[in-house]
Amino acid sequence: MGLIVQKYGGTSVGSIERIKNVARRAVATKKSGHQVVVVLSAMSGETDRLINLANEIDPEHNRREHDVLVSSGEQVSVALLAMAVETLGEKAISYLGSQIIIRTDSDHSRARIMDIDGSRIKKALDNDHIVVVAGFQGIDASGNITTLGRGGSDTSAVAVATALSADVCEIYTDVDGIYTTDPNICNEARKLDRISYDEMLELASLGAKVLQIRSVEFAQKYGMPIHVRSSFTDCQGTIVCKEEEGMEKAIVSGVAYNKNEAKVTICGIPDRPGVAASIFSAISAQGIVVDMIIQNISDEGLTDLTFTVPKLDYDHALTALQNINQEIGARNINGDKNIAKVSIVGIGMRTHADVASRMFATLARENINIMMISTSEIKVSCVIAEKYTELAVRVLHQEFELAEETKIEN
Ligand code: ASP
Ligand code: MG
């Protein structure tokens, strides 16, 4: 007999009918001989609704009260599910984060889980219950309710699975797994059977919005396998796990894109120590997170610097730079919002030299200009004009033959 943690997202519990469907799945899993813990999100749209209410009172509302408010969405869904399970003749009990003691730090609305006491859940499981846990929430050392950031119930589920040494953490969502790219853009996109934590982290941070990044980091740290699958079908989804022998070692496993960034260029700044420090402290003082950074080789003592920021922060970033231009003395500060970042990701890249050049050649064949490039051990990203995103994704998907299952190379 195994222990399975199942997490269902907002769409999977978006109506009473769907909550009943989740109850049937949890009961079927229990009947097949497992202990079952279900972690839930709020019903779809609910967290947004609550945040809007708070913003109507005061956009700058108190963060402690924010968490008291938004955590309530999950209180509703767990109670409804526990009731639904009982109508099917199984025992169920719901718990809030504060009841099973999901201990977090005090960083309201983006708290981190420190520790989970699994004893209360274990006792309920041993008493033959299906245990239903409210995701997204915890409690700090002073007893305040905290929440883990948007999409945080994924992390709750992985943390609960880890605390209970579960066999697997299943994340049920409205897609049936992780795809080689966005199927809405490329109809040849293929569902992956397995993907390593490292690849998933690169793909997630690039906009494959299936799992909260933190949950993958957590799973990787503790070696908890995640099975991403659909709550609307019985198909196997994608297992996110340690890189293993026998795993598909595709050179490229996926093509991701991100249209949510803008680029900022500072031209003609003096090439001397301290300039980059001034620029990026001004940017980070605004709470703006920078992604790619490129600096030119200097010419006659002057250099150019280009970096990307979230599109939403673009105007703020430009203002922050104009405000310090006295100090840094740039000739010109400008930017472009109509860009996209297209990336190829794969652990097989470590052992293949020509991956980046193949990517560049593929884009060149379509006459797509590359504005910025960045690489990591298992990823190459190019910034291009936004209007070419779909084309770039499709031709890269084809170039690296992602539509076909890879032969296993060991
Ligand atoms: N309900 C929360 C949100 O919408 C947590 C989650 O769905 O994972 O962000
Ligand atoms: Mg979610």
Tab-separated table of C-alpha atoms and ligand atoms in Angstrom:
chain	number	residue	atom	x	y	z
A	1	MET	CA	0.000	0.000	0.000
A	2	GLY	CA	1.350	3.391	-0.957
A	3	LEU	CA	0.708	6.956	0.046
A	4	ILE	CA	-0.325	9.322	-2.713
A	5	VAL	CA	-0.674	13.089	-2.468
A	6	GLN	CA	-2.985	14.518	-5.110
A	7	LYS	CA	-3.180	18.242	-5.745
A	8	TYR	CA	-6.041	19.712	-7.742
A	9	GLY	CA	-5.870	23.230	-9.160
A	10	GLY	CA	-8.583	25.855	-9.396
A	11	THR	CA	-10.162	24.655	-12.652
A	12	SER	CA	-10.335	21.087	-11.340
A	13	VAL	CA	-12.454	22.305	-8.396
A	14	GLY	CA	-14.114	25.151	-10.312
A	15	SER	CA	-17.702	23.960	-9.804
A	16	ILE	CA	-19.671	21.595	-7.593
A	17	GLU	CA	-19.753	19.069	-10.443
A	18	ARG	CA	-15.979	19.207	-10.697
A	19	ILE	CA	-15.535	18.905	-6.954
A	20	LYS	CA	-17.640	15.735	-7.131
A	21	ASN	CA	-15.360	14.500	-9.897
A	22	VAL	CA	-12.310	15.099	-7.680
A	23	ALA	CA	-14.033	13.218	-4.871
A	24	ARG	CA	-14.610	10.252	-7.191
A	25	ARG	CA	-10.943	10.246	-8.199
A	26	ALA	CA	-9.706	10.418	-4.613
A	27	VAL	CA	-12.067	7.617	-3.591
A	28	ALA	CA	-11.026	5.460	-6.563
A	29	THR	CA	-7.374	5.926	-5.597
A	30	LYS	CA	-8.127	4.909	-2.026
A	31	LYS	CA	-10.116	1.883	-3.181
A	32	SER	CA	-7.167	0.767	-5.274
A	33	GLY	CA	-5.327	0.331	-1.978
A	34	HIS	CA	-3.577	3.626	-1.265
A	35	GLN	CA	-3.677	6.172	1.485
A	36	VAL	CA	-4.745	9.483	-0.058
A	37	VAL	CA	-4.044	13.081	0.869
A	38	VAL	CA	-5.654	15.706	-1.350
A	39	VAL	CA	-4.288	19.254	-1.473
A	40	LEU	CA	-6.546	21.856	-3.053
A	41	SER	CA	-6.475	25.311	-4.572
A	42	ALA	CA	-9.398	27.671	-4.318
A	43	MET	CA	-12.183	27.354	-6.884
A	44	SER	CA	-11.042	29.022	-10.126
A	45	GLY	CA	-11.305	32.793	-10.095
A	46	GLU	CA	-11.815	32.930	-6.339
A	47	THR	CA	-8.350	34.116	-5.337
A	48	ASP	CA	-8.521	36.880	-7.963
A	49	ARG	CA	-11.953	37.878	-6.703
A	50	LEU	CA	-10.699	38.165	-3.126
A	51	ILE	CA	-7.633	40.161	-4.150
A	52	ASN	CA	-9.872	42.557	-6.086
A	53	LEU	CA	-12.051	43.080	-3.015
A	54	ALA	CA	-9.000	43.995	-0.957
A	55	ASN	CA	-7.804	46.361	-3.661
A	56	GLU	CA	-11.175	48.076	-3.661
A	57	ILE	CA	-10.698	48.893	0.019
A	58	ASP	CA	-7.106	49.982	-0.438
A	59	PRO	CA	-4.606	49.036	-3.135
A	60	GLU	CA	-1.901	49.280	-0.470
A	61	HIS	CA	-3.795	47.103	1.998
A	62	ASN	CA	-2.192	45.464	4.995
A	63	ARG	CA	-0.320	42.310	3.999
A	64	ARG	CA	-1.230	40.323	7.085
A	65	GLU	CA	-4.918	40.938	6.427
A	66	HIS	CA	-4.351	40.157	2.768
A	67	ASP	CA	-3.357	36.645	3.763
A	68	VAL	CA	-6.286	36.234	6.155
A	69	LEU	CA	-8.557	37.148	3.272
A	70	VAL	CA	-7.074	35.266	0.310
A	71	SER	CA	-6.439	32.060	2.238
A	72	SER	CA	-10.206	31.752	2.703
A	73	GLY	CA	-10.700	30.488	-0.871
A	74	GLU	CA	-9.016	27.213	0.018
A	75	GLN	CA	-11.033	26.868	3.226
A	76	VAL	CA	-14.151	26.687	1.074
A	77	SER	CA	-12.847	24.148	-1.434
A	78	VAL	CA	-11.441	21.720	1.167
A	79	ALA	CA	-14.671	21.628	3.151
A	80	LEU	CA	-16.751	21.042	0.017
A	81	LEU	CA	-14.472	18.234	-1.095
A	82	ALA	CA	-14.545	16.522	2.294
A	83	MET	CA	-18.351	16.609	2.150
A	84	ALA	CA	-18.337	15.248	-1.401
A	85	VAL	CA	-16.072	12.358	-0.407
A	86	GLU	CA	-18.395	11.443	2.448
A	87	THR	CA	-21.380	11.227	0.083
A	88	LEU	CA	-19.427	8.454	-1.652
A	89	GLY	CA	-19.231	6.493	1.576
A	90	GLU	CA	-15.596	7.178	2.517
A	91	LYS	CA	-14.415	9.040	5.590
A	92	ALA	CA	-12.810	12.418	4.940
A	93	ILE	CA	-11.486	15.302	7.000
A	94	SER	CA	-10.277	18.719	5.893
A	95	TYR	CA	-7.465	20.695	7.501
A	96	LEU	CA	-6.239	24.245	7.145
A	97	GLY	CA	-2.523	24.964	7.075
A	98	SER	CA	-2.702	26.245	10.643
A	99	GLN	CA	-4.305	23.029	11.898
A	100	ILE	CA	-1.715	20.615	10.623
A	101	ILE	CA	0.928	23.258	11.245
A	102	ILE	CA	2.408	24.125	7.914
A	103	ARG	CA	5.029	26.406	9.442
A	104	THR	CA	6.237	29.256	7.237
A	105	ASP	CA	8.304	32.390	7.621
A	106	SER	CA	6.451	35.680	8.111
A	107	ASP	CA	6.844	37.071	4.606
A	108	HIS	CA	3.145	37.618	3.969
A	109	SER	CA	1.808	36.797	0.499
A	110	ARG	CA	5.054	35.078	-0.495
A	111	ALA	CA	5.941	33.061	2.584
A	112	ARG	CA	8.229	30.057	2.439
A	113	ILE	CA	7.451	26.741	4.072
A	114	MET	CA	9.906	25.923	6.864
A	115	ASP	CA	8.473	22.745	8.256
A	116	ILE	CA	5.371	20.542	8.273
A	117	ASP	CA	4.298	18.364	11.157
A	118	GLY	CA	2.846	15.313	9.461
A	119	SER	CA	1.566	13.644	12.645
A	120	ARG	CA	-2.027	14.849	12.501
A	121	ILE	CA	-2.381	13.850	8.863
A	122	LYS	CA	-0.823	10.437	9.559
A	123	LYS	CA	-3.220	9.793	12.396
A	124	ALA	CA	-6.211	10.623	10.210
A	125	LEU	CA	-4.869	8.406	7.421
A	126	ASP	CA	-4.404	5.545	9.873
A	127	ASN	CA	-8.014	6.068	10.906
A	128	ASP	CA	-8.944	5.379	7.293
A	129	HIS	CA	-9.694	8.950	6.253
A	130	ILE	CA	-9.013	10.697	3.011
A	131	VAL	CA	-7.259	13.830	4.254
A	132	VAL	CA	-7.982	17.095	2.464
A	133	VAL	CA	-5.446	19.879	3.016
A	134	ALA	CA	-5.855	23.543	2.115
A	135	GLY	CA	-3.048	24.526	-0.228
A	136	PHE	CA	-1.408	27.941	-0.531
A	137	GLN	CA	-1.466	28.686	3.194
A	138	GLY	CA	0.511	28.261	6.363
A	139	ILE	CA	1.105	29.838	9.734
A	140	ASP	CA	4.121	31.753	11.012
A	141	ALA	CA	5.837	31.440	14.384
A	142	SER	CA	3.529	34.085	15.896
A	143	GLY	CA	0.393	32.302	14.731
A	144	ASN	CA	-0.410	34.602	11.805
A	145	ILE	CA	-1.922	33.121	8.664
A	146	THR	CA	0.427	33.331	5.700
A	147	THR	CA	0.133	32.518	1.985
A	148	LEU	CA	2.790	31.201	-0.344
A	149	GLY	CA	2.403	33.333	-3.483
A	150	ARG	CA	0.211	32.759	-6.526
A	151	GLY	CA	0.109	29.141	-7.589
A	152	GLY	CA	1.460	28.215	-4.147
A	153	SER	CA	-0.701	25.174	-3.598
A	154	ASP	CA	1.646	23.254	-5.897
A	155	THR	CA	4.357	23.902	-3.345
A	156	SER	CA	2.031	22.981	-0.472
A	157	ALA	CA	1.389	19.646	-2.145
A	158	VAL	CA	5.047	18.844	-2.712
A	159	ALA	CA	5.873	19.889	0.851
A	160	VAL	CA	3.104	17.737	2.317
A	161	ALA	CA	4.208	14.807	0.134
A	162	THR	CA	7.766	15.246	1.366
A	163	ALA	CA	6.758	15.509	5.018
A	164	LEU	CA	4.765	12.284	4.715
A	165	SER	CA	7.377	10.508	2.560
A	166	ALA	CA	4.667	9.907	-0.031
A	167	ASP	CA	5.406	7.712	-3.022
A	168	VAL	CA	4.448	10.413	-5.473
A	169	CYS	CA	2.910	13.858	-5.622
A	170	GLU	CA	0.308	14.008	-8.380
A	171	ILE	CA	-0.531	17.479	-9.633
A	172	TYR	CA	-3.859	17.504	-11.440
A	173	THR	CA	-4.456	20.392	-13.754
A	174	ASP	CA	-6.352	21.273	-16.921
A	175	VAL	CA	-3.593	20.096	-19.257
A	176	ASP	CA	-2.557	16.467	-19.480
A	177	GLY	CA	1.164	16.940	-18.972
A	178	ILE	CA	4.248	18.880	-19.977
A	179	TYR	CA	4.584	19.378	-23.718
A	180	THR	CA	7.609	19.917	-25.914
A	181	THR	CA	6.142	23.351	-26.602
A	182	ASP	CA	2.855	25.224	-26.416
A	183	PRO	CA	0.318	23.094	-28.365
A	184	ASN	CA	-1.678	26.256	-29.077
A	185	ILE	CA	1.162	27.491	-31.226
A	186	CYS	CA	2.538	24.283	-32.638
A	187	ASN	CA	0.192	21.425	-33.394
A	188	GLU	CA	3.129	19.009	-33.481
A	189	ALA	CA	3.816	19.556	-29.772
A	190	ARG	CA	4.221	16.215	-28.023
A	191	LYS	CA	3.561	15.265	-24.430
A	192	LEU	CA	6.724	14.214	-22.603
A	193	ASP	CA	6.633	11.029	-20.508
A	194	ARG	CA	9.398	12.249	-18.240
A	195	ILE	CA	11.397	15.387	-17.730
A	196	SER	CA	14.189	16.167	-15.288
A	197	TYR	CA	13.796	18.745	-12.517
A	198	ASP	CA	16.485	20.901	-14.133
A	199	GLU	CA	14.704	21.008	-17.478
A	200	MET	CA	11.363	21.663	-15.824
A	201	LEU	CA	12.857	24.555	-13.874
A	202	GLU	CA	14.167	26.124	-17.058
A	203	LEU	CA	10.887	25.553	-18.868
A	204	ALA	CA	8.774	26.790	-15.965
A	205	SER	CA	10.748	29.964	-15.553
A	206	LEU	CA	10.341	30.516	-19.264
A	207	GLY	CA	6.601	30.567	-19.092
A	208	ALA	CA	5.294	27.017	-19.208
A	209	LYS	CA	2.760	27.880	-16.559
A	210	VAL	CA	1.955	24.433	-15.330
A	211	LEU	CA	3.809	24.264	-12.045
A	212	GLN	CA	4.892	26.905	-9.570
A	213	ILE	CA	8.679	27.082	-9.899
A	214	ARG	CA	9.154	26.851	-6.175
A	215	SER	CA	7.352	23.522	-6.064
A	216	VAL	CA	9.832	22.078	-8.549
A	217	GLU	CA	12.766	23.425	-6.535
A	218	PHE	CA	11.281	21.873	-3.430
A	219	ALA	CA	10.698	18.539	-5.175
A	220	GLN	CA	14.225	18.523	-6.525
A	221	LYS	CA	15.716	19.257	-3.133
A	222	TYR	CA	13.931	16.319	-1.544
A	223	GLY	CA	13.790	14.021	-4.575
A	224	MET	CA	9.990	13.896	-4.596
A	225	PRO	CA	8.683	12.813	-8.018
A	226	ILE	CA	5.846	14.950	-9.402
A	227	HIS	CA	3.314	13.490	-11.782
A	228	VAL	CA	1.619	16.286	-13.754
A	229	ARG	CA	-1.651	15.061	-15.219
A	230	SER	CA	-5.185	16.032	-16.142
A	231	SER	CA	-8.115	15.743	-13.779
A	232	PHE	CA	-10.402	15.275	-16.767
A	233	THR	CA	-8.861	12.096	-18.221
A	234	ASP	CA	-7.198	8.917	-16.967
A	235	CYS	CA	-4.152	9.286	-19.219
A	236	GLN	CA	-0.678	9.159	-17.776
A	237	GLY	CA	0.796	12.650	-17.666
A	238	THR	CA	4.419	13.708	-17.327
A	239	ILE	CA	6.701	12.622	-14.480
A	240	VAL	CA	9.084	15.309	-13.290
A	241	CYS	CA	11.947	13.526	-11.569
A	242	LYS	CA	15.692	13.101	-11.115
A	243	GLU	CA	17.717	12.758	-14.244
A	244	GLU	CA	18.198	9.030	-14.607
A	245	GLU	CA	19.752	6.521	-16.840
A	246	GLY	CA	17.299	5.496	-19.463
A	247	MET	CA	15.637	8.875	-19.403
A	248	GLU	CA	15.128	10.408	-22.815
A	249	LYS	CA	18.349	12.320	-23.279
A	250	ALA	CA	17.045	14.530	-25.993
A	251	ILE	CA	19.436	17.222	-27.092
A	252	VAL	CA	16.495	19.560	-26.800
A	253	SER	CA	13.448	18.598	-24.734
A	254	GLY	CA	11.366	21.688	-25.169
A	255	VAL	CA	10.971	25.063	-26.799
A	256	ALA	CA	9.619	27.791	-24.559
A	257	TYR	CA	8.753	31.393	-25.177
A	258	ASN	CA	8.021	34.405	-23.065
A	259	LYS	CA	6.286	37.520	-24.318
A	260	ASN	CA	6.188	39.204	-20.949
A	261	GLU	CA	9.539	40.909	-21.052
A	262	ALA	CA	10.731	44.210	-22.486
A	263	LYS	CA	14.250	45.304	-23.234
A	264	VAL	CA	15.987	48.415	-22.028
A	265	THR	CA	19.125	49.751	-23.706
A	266	ILE	CA	21.533	52.278	-22.252
A	267	CYS	CA	23.909	53.637	-24.870
A	268	GLY	CA	27.183	55.433	-24.427
A	269	ILE	CA	27.891	54.992	-20.752
A	270	PRO	CA	31.423	55.391	-19.425
A	271	ASP	CA	33.190	52.032	-19.157
A	272	ARG	CA	34.423	52.315	-15.605
A	273	PRO	CA	33.971	50.388	-12.353
A	274	GLY	CA	30.704	51.119	-10.585
A	275	VAL	CA	28.471	52.013	-13.508
A	276	ALA	CA	26.734	48.650	-13.775
A	277	ALA	CA	26.419	48.645	-9.987
A	278	SER	CA	24.666	52.043	-10.027
A	279	ILE	CA	22.335	51.004	-12.824
A	280	PHE	CA	21.248	47.744	-11.319
A	281	SER	CA	20.928	49.060	-7.790
A	282	ALA	CA	18.572	51.738	-9.121
A	283	ILE	CA	16.577	49.035	-10.885
A	284	SER	CA	16.455	46.657	-7.955
A	285	ALA	CA	15.552	49.482	-5.574
A	286	GLN	CA	12.276	49.622	-7.528
A	287	GLY	CA	11.756	45.922	-6.863
A	288	ILE	CA	12.282	45.168	-10.560
A	289	VAL	CA	13.716	41.773	-11.392
A	290	VAL	CA	16.150	41.756	-14.301
A	291	ASP	CA	16.485	38.714	-16.511
A	292	MET	CA	19.044	38.846	-19.343
A	293	ILE	CA	21.929	41.339	-19.309
A	294	ILE	CA	24.335	42.087	-22.134
A	295	GLN	CA	27.197	44.561	-22.119
A	296	ASN	CA	29.174	45.495	-25.206
A	297	ILE	CA	32.914	45.655	-25.463
A	298	SER	CA	33.768	49.299	-24.937
A	299	ASP	CA	34.636	51.622	-27.732
A	300	GLU	CA	36.593	54.784	-26.896
A	301	GLY	CA	35.841	54.367	-23.231
A	302	LEU	CA	32.095	54.097	-23.753
A	303	THR	CA	29.934	51.022	-23.683
A	304	ASP	CA	26.293	49.972	-24.172
A	305	LEU	CA	24.235	47.835	-21.880
A	306	THR	CA	20.997	46.019	-22.677
A	307	PHE	CA	18.823	44.077	-20.281
A	308	THR	CA	15.308	42.715	-20.015
A	309	VAL	CA	12.684	43.405	-17.353
A	310	PRO	CA	9.052	42.313	-17.002
A	311	LYS	CA	6.896	44.310	-19.435
A	312	LEU	CA	4.846	45.610	-16.533
A	313	ASP	CA	7.940	47.217	-15.030
A	314	TYR	CA	9.226	48.742	-18.264
A	315	ASP	CA	8.052	52.314	-17.623
A	316	HIS	CA	9.300	52.200	-14.044
A	317	ALA	CA	12.668	50.974	-15.191
A	318	LEU	CA	13.042	53.812	-17.705
A	319	THR	CA	12.072	56.414	-15.089
A	320	ALA	CA	14.486	54.942	-12.565
A	321	LEU	CA	17.312	55.201	-15.109
A	322	GLN	CA	16.442	58.734	-16.167
A	323	ASN	CA	16.537	59.676	-12.500
A	324	ILE	CA	20.127	58.502	-12.127
A	325	ASN	CA	21.371	59.652	-15.503
A	326	GLN	CA	23.149	62.615	-13.916
A	327	GLU	CA	25.276	60.082	-12.104
A	328	ILE	CA	25.881	57.559	-14.904
A	329	GLY	CA	25.937	59.970	-17.843
A	330	ALA	CA	24.433	57.795	-20.566
A	331	ARG	CA	24.109	59.248	-24.064
A	332	ASN	CA	20.760	57.637	-24.611
A	333	ILE	CA	18.289	55.408	-22.773
A	334	ASN	CA	15.670	53.610	-24.800
A	335	GLY	CA	13.969	50.281	-25.130
A	336	ASP	CA	11.514	48.019	-26.857
A	337	LYS	CA	8.400	46.394	-25.504
A	338	ASN	CA	7.649	44.329	-28.598
A	339	ILE	CA	10.079	41.537	-27.991
A	340	ALA	CA	9.875	37.881	-27.062
A	341	LYS	CA	12.352	35.445	-25.641
A	342	VAL	CA	12.469	32.045	-27.306
A	343	SER	CA	14.463	29.310	-25.591
A	344	ILE	CA	15.467	25.750	-26.223
A	345	VAL	CA	16.053	23.554	-23.173
A	346	GLY	CA	17.572	20.105	-22.839
A	347	ILE	CA	20.012	18.162	-20.657
A	348	GLY	CA	21.466	16.578	-23.802
A	349	MET	CA	22.979	19.967	-24.676
A	350	ARG	CA	25.760	19.338	-22.213
A	351	THR	CA	27.287	16.825	-24.576
A	352	HIS	CA	26.482	18.369	-27.964
A	353	ALA	CA	28.512	21.275	-29.279
A	354	ASP	CA	26.393	22.480	-32.159
A	355	VAL	CA	23.060	23.170	-30.478
A	356	ALA	CA	23.353	26.954	-30.257
A	357	SER	CA	24.601	27.304	-33.826
A	358	ARG	CA	21.738	25.156	-35.083
A	359	MET	CA	19.311	27.418	-33.261
A	360	PHE	CA	20.831	30.566	-34.760
A	361	ALA	CA	20.926	29.069	-38.252
A	362	THR	CA	17.286	28.012	-37.968
A	363	LEU	CA	16.217	31.535	-37.036
A	364	ALA	CA	18.405	33.009	-39.766
A	365	ARG	CA	16.767	30.820	-42.426
A	366	GLU	CA	13.483	32.519	-41.547
A	367	ASN	CA	15.121	35.917	-41.562
A	368	ILE	CA	14.483	36.384	-37.866
A	369	ASN	CA	16.949	38.782	-36.329
A	370	ILE	CA	18.424	37.904	-32.928
A	371	MET	CA	18.667	40.889	-30.585
A	372	MET	CA	20.098	39.213	-27.504
A	373	ILE	CA	21.445	35.781	-26.644
A	374	SER	CA	21.972	34.078	-23.331
A	375	THR	CA	22.962	30.554	-22.499
A	376	SER	CA	23.189	28.211	-19.551
A	377	GLU	CA	24.386	24.638	-19.391
A	378	ILE	CA	21.045	23.307	-20.584
A	379	LYS	CA	19.412	26.305	-22.269
A	380	VAL	CA	19.914	28.777	-25.105
A	381	SER	CA	17.638	31.837	-25.247
A	382	CYS	CA	17.290	34.425	-27.983
A	383	VAL	CA	15.395	37.691	-27.846
A	384	ILE	CA	13.602	38.401	-31.125
A	385	ALA	CA	10.814	40.687	-32.355
A	386	GLU	CA	7.552	39.613	-30.729
A	387	LYS	CA	5.737	39.192	-34.044
A	388	TYR	CA	8.027	36.272	-34.971
A	389	THR	CA	7.442	34.284	-31.771
A	390	GLU	CA	5.104	31.667	-33.207
A	391	LEU	CA	7.179	31.164	-36.314
A	392	ALA	CA	10.378	30.813	-34.287
A	393	VAL	CA	8.805	28.260	-31.954
A	394	ARG	CA	7.525	26.177	-34.848
A	395	VAL	CA	10.759	26.108	-36.827
A	396	LEU	CA	12.838	25.301	-33.749
A	397	HIS	CA	10.448	22.528	-32.788
A	398	GLN	CA	10.933	21.097	-36.253
A	399	GLU	CA	14.699	21.586	-36.399
A	400	PHE	CA	15.215	19.616	-33.181
A	401	GLU	CA	12.690	16.965	-34.194
A	402	LEU	CA	10.634	17.339	-31.062
A	403	ALA	CA	7.530	15.832	-32.583
A	404	GLU	CA	9.204	12.436	-32.553
A	405	GLU	CA	10.004	10.294	-29.553
A	406	THR	CA	13.761	10.324	-28.893
A	407	LYS	CA	15.771	7.179	-29.014
A	408	ILE	CA	17.405	6.517	-25.674
A	409	GLU	CA	21.101	7.329	-25.746
A	410	ASN	CA	23.227	6.173	-22.871
B	1	ASP	N1	-5.455	29.849	-5.037
B	1	ASP	C1	-4.109	30.300	-5.119
B	1	ASP	C2	-3.872	31.082	-6.405
B	1	ASP	O1	-4.742	31.273	-7.186
B	1	ASP	C3	-3.125	29.196	-4.984
B	1	ASP	C4	-3.125	28.201	-6.124
B	1	ASP	O2	-4.013	28.169	-6.937
B	1	ASP	O3	-2.195	27.425	-6.184
B	1	ASP	O4	-2.783	31.541	-6.616
B	2	MG	MG	-2.308	26.660	-10.044
